[in-house]
mmCIF file of C-alpha atoms in Angstrom:
data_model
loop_
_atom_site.group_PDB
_atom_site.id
_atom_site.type_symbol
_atom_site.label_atom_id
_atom_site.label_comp_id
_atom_site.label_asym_id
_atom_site.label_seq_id
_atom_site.Cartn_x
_atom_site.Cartn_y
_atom_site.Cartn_z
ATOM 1 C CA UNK A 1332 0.000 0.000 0.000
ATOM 2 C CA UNK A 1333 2.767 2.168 1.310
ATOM 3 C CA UNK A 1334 4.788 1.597 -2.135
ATOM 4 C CA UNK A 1335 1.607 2.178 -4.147
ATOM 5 C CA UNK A 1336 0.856 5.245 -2.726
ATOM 6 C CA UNK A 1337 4.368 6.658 -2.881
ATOM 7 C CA UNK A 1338 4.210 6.254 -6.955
ATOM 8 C CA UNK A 1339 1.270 7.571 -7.091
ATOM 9 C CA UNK A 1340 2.033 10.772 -5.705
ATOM 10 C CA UNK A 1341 5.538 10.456 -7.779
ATOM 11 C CA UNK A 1342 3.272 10.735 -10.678
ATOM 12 C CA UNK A 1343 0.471 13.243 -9.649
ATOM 13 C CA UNK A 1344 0.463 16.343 -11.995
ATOM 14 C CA UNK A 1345 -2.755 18.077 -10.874
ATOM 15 C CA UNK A 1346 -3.883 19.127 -7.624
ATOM 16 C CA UNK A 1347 -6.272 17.462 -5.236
ATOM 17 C CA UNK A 1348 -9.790 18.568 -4.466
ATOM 18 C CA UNK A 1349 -10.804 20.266 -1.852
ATOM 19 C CA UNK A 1350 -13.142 17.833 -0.983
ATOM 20 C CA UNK A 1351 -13.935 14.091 -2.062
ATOM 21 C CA UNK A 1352 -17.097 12.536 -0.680
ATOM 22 C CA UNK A 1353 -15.275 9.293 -1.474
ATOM 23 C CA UNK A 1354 -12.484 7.722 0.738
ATOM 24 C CA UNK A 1355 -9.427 8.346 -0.673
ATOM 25 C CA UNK A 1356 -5.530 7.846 0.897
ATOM 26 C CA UNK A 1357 -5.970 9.249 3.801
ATOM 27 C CA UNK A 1358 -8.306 6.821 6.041
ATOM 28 C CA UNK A 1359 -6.669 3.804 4.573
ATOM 29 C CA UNK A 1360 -3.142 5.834 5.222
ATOM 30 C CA UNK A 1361 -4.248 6.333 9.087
ATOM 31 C CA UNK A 1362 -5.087 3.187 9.480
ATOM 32 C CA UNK A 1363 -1.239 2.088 8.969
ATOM 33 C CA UNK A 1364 -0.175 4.710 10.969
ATOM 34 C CA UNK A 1365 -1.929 3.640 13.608
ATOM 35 C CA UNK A 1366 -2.316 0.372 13.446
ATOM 36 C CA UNK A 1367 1.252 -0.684 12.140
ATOM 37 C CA UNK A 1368 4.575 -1.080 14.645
ATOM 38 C CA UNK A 1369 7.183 -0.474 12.095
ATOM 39 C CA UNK A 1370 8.391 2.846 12.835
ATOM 40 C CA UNK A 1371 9.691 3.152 8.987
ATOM 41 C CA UNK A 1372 6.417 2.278 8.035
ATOM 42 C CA UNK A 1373 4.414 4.368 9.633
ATOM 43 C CA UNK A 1374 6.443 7.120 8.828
ATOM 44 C CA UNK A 1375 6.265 6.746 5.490
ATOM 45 C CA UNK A 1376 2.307 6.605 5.697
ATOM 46 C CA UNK A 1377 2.448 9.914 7.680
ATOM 47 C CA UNK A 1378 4.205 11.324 5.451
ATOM 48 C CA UNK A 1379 1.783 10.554 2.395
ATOM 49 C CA UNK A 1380 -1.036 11.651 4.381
ATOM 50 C CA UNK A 1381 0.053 15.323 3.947
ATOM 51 C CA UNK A 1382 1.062 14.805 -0.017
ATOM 52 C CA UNK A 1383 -2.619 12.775 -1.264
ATOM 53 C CA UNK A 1384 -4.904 13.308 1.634
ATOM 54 C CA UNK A 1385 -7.836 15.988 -0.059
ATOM 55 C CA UNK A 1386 -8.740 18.432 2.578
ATOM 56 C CA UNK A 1387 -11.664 16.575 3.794
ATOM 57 C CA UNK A 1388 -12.424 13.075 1.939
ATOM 58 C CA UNK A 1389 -16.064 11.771 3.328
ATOM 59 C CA UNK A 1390 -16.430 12.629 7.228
ATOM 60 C CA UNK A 1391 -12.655 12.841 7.766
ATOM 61 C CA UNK A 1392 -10.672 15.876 7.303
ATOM 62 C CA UNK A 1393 -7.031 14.781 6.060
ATOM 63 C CA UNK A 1394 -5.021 17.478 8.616
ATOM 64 C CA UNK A 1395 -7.142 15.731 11.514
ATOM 65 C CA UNK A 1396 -6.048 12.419 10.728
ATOM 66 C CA UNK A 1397 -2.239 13.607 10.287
ATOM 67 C CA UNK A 1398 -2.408 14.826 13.115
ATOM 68 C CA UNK A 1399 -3.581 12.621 15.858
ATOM 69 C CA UNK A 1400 -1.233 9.768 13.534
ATOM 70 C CA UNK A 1401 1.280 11.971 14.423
ATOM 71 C CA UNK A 1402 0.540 12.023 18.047
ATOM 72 C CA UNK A 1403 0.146 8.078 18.081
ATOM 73 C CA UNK A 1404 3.320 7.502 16.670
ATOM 74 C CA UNK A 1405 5.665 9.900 18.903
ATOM 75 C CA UNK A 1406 3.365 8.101 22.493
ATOM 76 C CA UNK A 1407 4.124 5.172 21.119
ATOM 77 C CA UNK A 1408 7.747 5.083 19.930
ATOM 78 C CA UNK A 1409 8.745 7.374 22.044
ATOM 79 C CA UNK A 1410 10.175 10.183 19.743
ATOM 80 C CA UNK A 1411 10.115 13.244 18.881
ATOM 81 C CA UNK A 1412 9.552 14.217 15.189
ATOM 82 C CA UNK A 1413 10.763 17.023 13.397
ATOM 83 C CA UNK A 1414 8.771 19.140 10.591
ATOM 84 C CA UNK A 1415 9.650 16.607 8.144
ATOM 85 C CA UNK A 1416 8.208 13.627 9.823
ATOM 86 C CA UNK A 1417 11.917 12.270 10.607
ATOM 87 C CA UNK A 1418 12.780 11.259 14.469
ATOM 88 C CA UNK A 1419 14.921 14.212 15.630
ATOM 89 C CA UNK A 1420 18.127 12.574 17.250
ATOM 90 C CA UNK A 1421 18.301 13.350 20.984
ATOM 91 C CA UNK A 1422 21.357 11.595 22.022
ATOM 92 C CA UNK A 1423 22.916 13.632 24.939
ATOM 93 C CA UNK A 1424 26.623 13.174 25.401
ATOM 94 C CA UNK A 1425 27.622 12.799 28.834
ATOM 95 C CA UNK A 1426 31.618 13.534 28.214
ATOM 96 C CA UNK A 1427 30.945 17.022 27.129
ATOM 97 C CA UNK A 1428 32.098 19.811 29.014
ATOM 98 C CA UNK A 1429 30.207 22.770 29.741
#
């Protein structure tokens, strides 16, 4: 799915709707964000959320679902992502002299 999506929006030359009564990418993209446990995985999901997901598709709004993935992902893993959707390294060096 992940792969599918990610040449799909390789390929996209218009611009998403506004609004698509249909599901789309984004429900089916949430649900591997939050139901998957690879990290890489869900990442990568998380990411496509914000490329396809329409503004709203059906009763879900795309920056809702992003979000509370987001959320789900740094509780669970226990990291904190930068803008990009990339863990931000927080390794703390102890021989360092201040």
């Amino acid at each position: 799915m992940i792969a599918l999506a990610s040449e799909f929006s390789n390929m996209r030359t218009i611009r998403l709707p506004r609004f698509v009564f249909e599901l789309a990418f984004s429900p089916v993209l949430f649900f591997v964000v939050t139901e998957c446990k690879c990290l890489e995985v869900r990442l990568s999901a998380l990411r496509l959320i914000k490329v396809l997901g329409a503004e709203r598709e059906g009763l879900f709004e795309s920056q809702n679902l992003y979000a509370l993935g987001r959320r789900k992902v740094q509780a669970e893993h226990g990291v904190i992502l930068d803008d990009f959707d990339y863990p931000q390294d927080l390794v703390l060096n102890s021989d360092i002299e201040f």
